[in-house]
Short mmCIF file of C-alpha atoms in Angstrom, two decimals:
data_model
loop_
_atom_site.label_atom_id
_atom_site.label_comp_id
_atom_site.label_asym_id
_atom_site.label_seq_id
_atom_site.Cartn_x
_atom_site.Cartn_y
_atom_site.Cartn_z
CA MET A 1 -125.02 217.89 -100.63
CA GLU A 2 -122.31 219.92 -102.41
CA ASP A 3 -119.22 218.39 -104.12
CA LEU A 4 -115.91 218.79 -102.60
CA ASN A 5 -112.34 218.22 -103.87
CA GLN A 6 -109.61 216.29 -102.03
CA LYS A 7 -108.70 219.45 -100.06
CA GLY A 8 -112.36 219.84 -98.80
CA GLU A 9 -112.90 222.81 -101.16
CA LYS A 10 -116.30 223.41 -102.88
CA ILE A 11 -116.28 222.27 -106.60
CA VAL A 12 -118.02 224.93 -108.67
CA SER A 13 -120.10 223.82 -111.69
CA SER A 14 -119.39 225.09 -115.07
CA ASP A 15 -122.94 226.73 -115.28
CA THR A 16 -122.33 228.49 -111.89
CA LEU A 17 -119.00 229.77 -112.98
CA GLN A 18 -120.28 230.98 -116.25
CA LYS A 19 -123.14 232.95 -114.71
CA LYS A 20 -120.78 234.49 -112.17
CA ILE A 21 -118.25 235.43 -114.86
CA ALA A 22 -121.09 237.05 -116.93
CA GLU A 23 -122.14 239.05 -113.80
CA PHE A 24 -118.47 240.02 -113.19
CA ARG A 25 -117.99 241.29 -116.62
CA THR A 26 -121.29 243.20 -116.73
CA GLY A 27 -120.53 244.89 -113.47
CA LEU A 28 -117.08 245.98 -114.82
CA VAL A 29 -118.40 247.23 -118.13
CA LYS A 30 -121.41 249.19 -116.80
CA ARG A 31 -119.33 250.81 -114.08
CA GLU A 32 -122.28 251.24 -111.84
CA GLU A 33 -120.22 252.43 -108.77
CA ILE A 34 -117.46 254.90 -108.43
CA ASN A 35 -115.93 252.88 -105.74
CA TYR A 36 -115.64 249.37 -107.26
CA ASP A 37 -117.24 246.48 -105.28
CA THR A 38 -114.83 243.67 -105.26
CA THR A 39 -117.28 241.05 -103.98
CA ILE A 40 -117.59 239.07 -107.28
CA ALA A 41 -113.93 239.58 -108.13
CA SER A 42 -113.06 238.07 -104.78
CA GLN A 43 -115.39 235.13 -105.38
CA LEU A 44 -113.92 234.39 -108.73
CA TYR A 45 -110.38 234.65 -107.23
CA ASP A 46 -111.20 232.08 -104.56
CA TRP A 47 -112.56 229.71 -107.31
CA ILE A 48 -109.92 230.19 -109.94
CA ILE A 49 -106.75 231.20 -108.25
CA ARG A 50 -106.72 230.33 -104.52
CA PRO A 51 -106.74 226.51 -105.01
CA PHE A 52 -103.28 226.90 -106.63
CA ALA A 53 -101.92 229.47 -104.22
CA GLU A 54 -99.40 227.19 -102.63
CA ASP A 55 -98.00 226.34 -106.04
CA ILE A 56 -97.66 229.90 -107.35
CA LYS A 57 -96.22 231.81 -104.52
CA PRO A 58 -95.02 235.25 -105.76
CA GLU A 59 -91.52 234.61 -104.41
CA LYS A 60 -90.95 232.09 -107.14
CA VAL A 61 -93.64 232.99 -109.82
CA LYS A 62 -93.68 236.41 -111.33
CA THR A 63 -96.00 235.94 -114.29
CA LEU A 64 -99.22 233.91 -114.68
CA VAL A 65 -100.21 232.78 -118.26
CA PHE A 66 -103.72 231.69 -118.94
CA ILE A 67 -105.01 229.60 -121.81
CA GLN A 68 -108.63 230.90 -121.95
CA ASP A 69 -111.35 229.54 -124.21
CA GLY A 70 -115.06 229.57 -124.25
CA PHE A 71 -116.75 231.90 -121.85
CA LEU A 72 -113.39 232.28 -119.92
CA ARG A 73 -112.21 234.23 -123.00
CA SER A 74 -113.93 237.43 -121.76
CA VAL A 75 -112.49 237.32 -118.22
CA PRO A 76 -109.91 240.02 -117.42
CA MET A 77 -107.88 237.88 -115.04
CA ALA A 78 -105.89 240.88 -113.89
CA ALA A 79 -109.06 242.22 -111.99
CA LEU A 80 -109.56 239.21 -109.90
CA TYR A 81 -109.29 240.24 -106.29
CA ASP A 82 -107.47 238.65 -103.44
CA SER A 83 -109.58 239.66 -100.30
CA LYS A 84 -106.95 238.41 -97.89
CA LEU A 85 -104.27 240.68 -99.35
CA ASN A 86 -106.68 243.42 -100.52
CA LYS A 87 -104.98 243.28 -103.90
CA TYR A 88 -105.97 242.74 -107.50
CA LEU A 89 -104.28 239.70 -109.08
CA VAL A 90 -102.15 241.94 -111.29
CA GLU A 91 -100.64 243.62 -108.22
CA THR A 92 -99.11 240.37 -107.28
CA TYR A 93 -98.36 238.81 -110.66
CA ALA A 94 -97.92 239.99 -114.30
CA VAL A 95 -100.75 238.44 -116.31
CA ALA A 96 -100.95 237.26 -119.83
CA THR A 97 -103.02 235.01 -122.05
CA THR A 98 -102.33 232.79 -125.06
CA PRO A 99 -104.58 230.81 -127.39
CA SER A 100 -102.08 227.91 -127.08
CA LEU A 101 -98.69 227.32 -125.57
CA ARG A 102 -97.69 225.84 -128.99
CA LEU A 103 -98.08 229.41 -130.42
CA THR A 104 -95.63 230.88 -127.89
CA THR A 105 -91.87 230.64 -127.74
CA PRO A 106 -90.74 232.89 -124.84
CA LYS A 107 -87.55 234.68 -125.96
CA LEU A 108 -85.93 237.85 -124.85
CA ARG A 109 -85.66 240.51 -127.52
CA ASP A 110 -83.38 243.45 -128.35
CA ARG A 111 -85.60 246.42 -128.32
CA SER A 112 -82.88 249.07 -128.72
CA THR A 113 -83.41 249.74 -132.40
CA GLN A 114 -87.00 248.64 -133.06
CA LYS A 115 -88.87 250.57 -135.72
CA ALA A 116 -92.63 251.40 -135.26
CA LEU A 117 -95.36 251.70 -137.75
CA ILE A 118 -97.94 253.99 -136.13
CA LEU A 119 -101.55 253.91 -137.62
CA ASP A 120 -104.10 256.22 -135.94
CA LEU A 121 -107.48 257.72 -136.75
CA THR A 122 -108.36 260.98 -135.00
CA LYS A 123 -111.20 262.18 -137.26
CA GLU A 124 -114.97 261.29 -137.10
CA ALA A 125 -115.70 258.56 -139.72
CA THR A 126 -118.76 256.92 -141.23
CA ILE A 127 -118.73 253.33 -142.40
CA ASP A 128 -121.80 251.65 -143.96
CA GLY A 129 -123.92 254.42 -142.54
CA LYS A 130 -122.64 254.12 -138.96
CA THR A 131 -120.78 257.13 -137.51
CA PHE A 132 -117.69 256.57 -135.42
CA GLU A 133 -116.91 259.61 -133.18
CA GLN A 134 -113.72 261.64 -133.13
CA LEU A 135 -110.94 260.29 -130.78
CA PHE A 136 -109.69 263.35 -128.94
CA ALA A 137 -106.98 261.65 -127.02
CA VAL A 138 -105.35 259.89 -129.93
CA PRO A 139 -102.98 262.80 -131.04
CA ASP A 140 -101.50 262.75 -127.55
CA GLU A 141 -101.03 259.05 -127.74
CA VAL A 142 -99.47 259.24 -131.11
CA SER A 143 -97.07 261.94 -129.89
CA ALA A 144 -96.12 259.78 -126.89
CA VAL A 145 -95.57 256.73 -129.03
CA GLU A 146 -93.52 258.65 -131.67
CA SER A 147 -91.32 260.07 -128.83
CA ILE A 148 -90.76 256.52 -127.28
CA PHE A 149 -89.93 255.04 -130.73
CA PRO A 150 -87.90 257.73 -132.61
CA ASN A 151 -87.44 255.31 -135.50
CA HIS A 152 -91.05 255.29 -136.68
CA THR A 153 -93.39 255.88 -139.68
CA PRO A 154 -96.72 257.55 -138.98
CA LEU A 155 -99.89 256.98 -141.06
CA ILE A 156 -102.44 259.27 -139.61
CA ASP A 157 -106.04 259.87 -140.73
CA ASP A 158 -106.14 260.04 -144.50
CA ASN A 159 -102.85 258.35 -144.80
CA PHE A 160 -104.16 255.47 -142.80
CA ILE A 161 -105.91 253.39 -145.36
CA PRO A 162 -105.55 249.62 -146.26
CA GLU A 163 -103.48 250.10 -149.38
CA ILE A 164 -100.90 252.29 -147.80
CA PHE A 165 -100.79 249.97 -144.71
CA GLN A 166 -100.14 246.95 -146.96
CA ASP A 167 -97.48 248.98 -149.00
CA LYS A 168 -95.57 249.87 -145.87
CA LEU A 169 -95.41 246.27 -144.48
CA ASP A 170 -94.29 245.07 -147.92
CA LYS A 171 -91.35 247.43 -148.11
CA THR A 172 -90.14 247.80 -144.49
CA THR A 173 -89.71 245.54 -141.45
CA TYR A 174 -91.68 246.97 -138.44
CA PRO A 175 -91.30 245.01 -135.22
CA ILE A 176 -93.75 247.35 -133.63
CA VAL A 177 -97.22 248.09 -135.20
CA HIS A 178 -99.45 250.31 -133.20
CA ILE A 179 -103.12 250.94 -134.18
CA ALA A 180 -105.32 253.44 -132.53
CA SER A 181 -108.84 253.55 -133.93
CA HIS A 182 -112.39 252.29 -133.58
CA ALA A 183 -113.30 248.61 -134.29
CA GLN A 184 -116.43 246.88 -135.03
CA PHE A 185 -117.39 243.14 -134.88
CA GLY A 186 -119.94 241.44 -136.88
CA ILE A 187 -121.27 238.03 -137.94
CA ILE A 188 -119.31 237.89 -141.17
CA PRO A 189 -115.63 238.85 -141.84
CA GLU A 190 -116.56 242.04 -143.89
CA ASP A 191 -118.50 243.38 -140.81
CA THR A 192 -115.52 242.86 -138.52
CA PHE A 193 -113.03 245.65 -139.17
CA ILE A 194 -110.84 248.52 -137.96
CA VAL A 195 -111.95 252.01 -139.00
CA THR A 196 -109.27 253.70 -141.15
CA GLY A 197 -109.03 257.11 -142.92
CA LYS A 198 -111.18 258.45 -145.76
CA ASN A 199 -114.23 256.59 -144.24
CA GLN A 200 -112.65 253.17 -145.21
CA LYS A 201 -112.19 250.07 -143.16
CA LEU A 202 -109.46 247.39 -142.70
CA THR A 203 -111.42 244.15 -142.56
CA ILE A 204 -110.27 241.24 -140.41
CA SER A 205 -109.60 239.31 -143.72
CA GLN A 206 -107.38 242.27 -145.01
CA LEU A 207 -105.49 242.39 -141.68
CA GLU A 208 -104.96 238.66 -141.88
CA ASN A 209 -103.73 238.79 -145.51
CA SER A 210 -101.41 241.82 -144.83
CA LEU A 211 -99.75 240.04 -141.86
CA ARG A 212 -99.65 236.64 -143.47
CA ASN A 213 -97.43 237.98 -146.20
CA LEU A 214 -94.65 238.56 -143.56
CA ASN A 215 -93.75 234.86 -143.69
CA SER A 216 -90.07 235.12 -142.67
CA LYS A 217 -88.80 235.42 -139.14
CA SER A 218 -86.91 238.66 -139.90
CA ASP A 219 -90.04 240.27 -141.20
CA SER A 220 -92.43 239.26 -138.54
CA VAL A 221 -94.11 241.75 -136.34
CA LYS A 222 -92.98 241.37 -132.75
CA LEU A 223 -95.63 243.35 -131.02
CA LEU A 224 -99.02 244.55 -132.42
CA THR A 225 -100.91 246.95 -130.17
CA LEU A 226 -104.63 247.58 -130.93
CA THR A 227 -106.11 250.39 -128.82
CA ALA A 228 -109.36 250.12 -130.67
CA CYS A 229 -112.67 249.12 -129.16
CA GLU A 230 -112.99 245.47 -128.14
CA THR A 231 -110.10 244.29 -130.16
CA ALA A 232 -109.61 241.16 -128.21
CA VAL A 233 -113.23 240.08 -128.33
CA GLY A 234 -113.65 237.10 -130.62
CA ASP A 235 -116.14 235.07 -132.48
CA ASP A 236 -116.26 231.41 -133.85
CA ARG A 237 -113.80 232.41 -136.50
CA ALA A 238 -111.04 233.74 -134.45
CA THR A 239 -110.68 232.80 -130.77
CA LEU A 240 -109.35 236.14 -129.76
CA GLY A 241 -110.77 238.38 -132.42
CA LEU A 242 -108.34 240.66 -134.40
CA ALA A 243 -105.57 239.92 -132.08
CA GLY A 244 -106.13 236.18 -132.43
CA VAL A 245 -105.96 236.46 -136.21
CA ALA A 246 -102.74 238.33 -135.89
CA LEU A 247 -101.15 235.62 -133.65
CA GLN A 248 -102.29 232.91 -136.04
CA VAL A 249 -100.41 234.54 -139.09
CA GLY A 250 -97.10 235.10 -137.24
CA VAL A 251 -97.42 238.13 -135.00
CA LYS A 252 -95.43 237.17 -131.84
CA SER A 253 -97.39 239.25 -129.19
CA ALA A 254 -100.42 241.53 -129.12
CA ILE A 255 -101.90 244.02 -126.68
CA ALA A 256 -105.64 244.41 -127.11
CA SER A 257 -108.88 245.45 -125.28
CA LEU A 258 -111.68 243.16 -124.07
CA TRP A 259 -114.27 245.93 -124.18
CA SER A 260 -114.83 249.48 -125.26
CA VAL A 261 -112.77 251.90 -123.21
CA THR A 262 -112.28 255.68 -123.31
CA ASP A 263 -109.55 256.95 -125.61
CA GLN A 264 -108.25 259.10 -122.80
CA SER A 265 -107.61 256.29 -120.27
CA THR A 266 -106.30 253.95 -122.89
CA SER A 267 -103.81 256.62 -124.08
CA GLU A 268 -102.51 257.02 -120.45
CA LEU A 269 -102.01 253.28 -120.08
CA VAL A 270 -100.39 252.73 -123.39
CA LYS A 271 -97.83 255.50 -122.83
CA THR A 272 -96.71 253.99 -119.55
CA PHE A 273 -96.74 250.51 -121.13
CA TYR A 274 -94.42 251.55 -124.04
CA THR A 275 -92.13 253.48 -121.76
CA ASN A 276 -91.58 250.42 -119.56
CA TYR A 277 -91.33 248.07 -122.58
CA ARG A 278 -88.82 250.30 -124.46
CA ASN A 279 -86.73 251.78 -121.70
CA THR A 280 -86.52 249.23 -118.78
CA GLY A 281 -86.08 245.85 -120.48
CA MET A 282 -89.30 244.53 -118.82
CA SER A 283 -91.22 241.70 -120.29
CA ILE A 284 -94.31 242.59 -122.15
CA ALA A 285 -96.45 241.20 -119.31
CA GLU A 286 -94.41 243.11 -116.67
CA ALA A 287 -94.58 246.36 -118.69
CA LEU A 288 -98.39 246.14 -118.84
CA GLN A 289 -98.52 245.11 -115.12
CA THR A 290 -96.66 248.21 -114.10
CA ALA A 291 -98.92 250.44 -116.27
CA GLN A 292 -102.05 248.85 -114.85
CA ILE A 293 -100.77 249.15 -111.15
CA ARG A 294 -100.02 252.91 -111.92
CA MET A 295 -103.69 253.33 -112.80
CA ILE A 296 -104.89 251.32 -109.83
CA HIS A 297 -103.09 253.78 -107.48
CA ALA A 298 -104.01 256.83 -109.61
CA ASN A 299 -105.63 258.44 -106.47
CA LYS A 300 -102.23 258.27 -104.75
CA LEU A 301 -100.18 259.83 -107.42
CA PRO A 302 -98.97 263.51 -107.31
CA LEU A 303 -101.20 265.82 -109.15
CA SER A 304 -98.27 266.74 -111.36
CA GLU A 305 -98.51 263.38 -113.14
CA GLY A 306 -101.96 264.33 -114.44
CA VAL A 307 -103.63 260.81 -114.02
CA ASN A 308 -107.42 260.96 -113.65
CA ILE A 309 -108.11 259.48 -110.16
CA MET A 310 -111.07 257.65 -111.65
CA TYR A 311 -108.80 255.45 -113.61
CA ASN A 312 -108.20 253.25 -110.57
CA HIS A 313 -111.57 251.65 -111.33
CA PRO A 314 -110.84 248.26 -113.25
CA VAL A 315 -113.21 249.36 -116.12
CA TYR A 316 -110.31 251.53 -117.38
CA TRP A 317 -107.25 249.32 -116.87
CA ALA A 318 -108.55 245.67 -116.67
CA PRO A 319 -109.65 245.24 -120.33
CA MET A 320 -106.07 245.70 -121.90
CA VAL A 321 -104.58 242.17 -122.10
CA ALA A 322 -101.27 240.85 -123.34
CA ILE A 323 -101.69 237.93 -125.66
CA GLY A 324 -99.27 235.50 -127.12
CA ASN A 325 -95.56 235.69 -126.25
CA TRP A 326 -95.53 237.58 -122.92
CA VAL A 327 -91.73 238.01 -122.89
#
């Protein structure tokens, strides 16, 4: 006999939920079907979201913030699917995640004069004998970010090395730090890093030390965007990987990826996100939501917008998550 809650709904065991989430994530990452099968996404929606539907009506609630730990850490909540409305969760609510509400103080910010530090790697690189391929879409991404934030400092390819990164942070306040590169995760800190220029690496320890030095409110990074591979995936040392370390040492908000995605689709999403964030006064969560919805409806957009219609598949837009202060 199955367990039921007070509303007569089935109670799902932790083991069952964990197995279904693993199946959900695997189905997304492998992208086995061109037309995405929402069956598992719908089941998870019914288990995780629907029991609270009466308390989170969209007329009153605009943003859902999740505190995810353990196996829930890898769930792209935005991709849960409401089979009754035929919509992904992100089409109804802006979605964000945070390691702890204690780390988050929602506060509106003046973005009119924000300065950006843009760090990007476009060339092929070799680190510890492993080759990381060239990122062909990054130059277009850099160009877009530079145009959105005219007050910027670019560190591209050979100029993007740990020493120069540290020097720039020491000398100038950058509310926006944008990093586009590959990332690798290993068992020890030295094997967890962002690939930089000159075949060097910015380890998780170096990133932590660089950001920790910004110990005053005026010098803190307001938004760190990591368009590298799997930058939100964590281990026992940091709940949310590189993004988690950044939040722990004072960064207010982060945009990061739950799994490896193509640089072309990421570039498209990031450009729309920044445009919304910079020009319309949206919250971080709402700016990301709007960018993701645009990709969901890629097959309905005019050809002049140049968005690949395949990007409506959640493998392309779901991994990008807003972490920390969602405002």
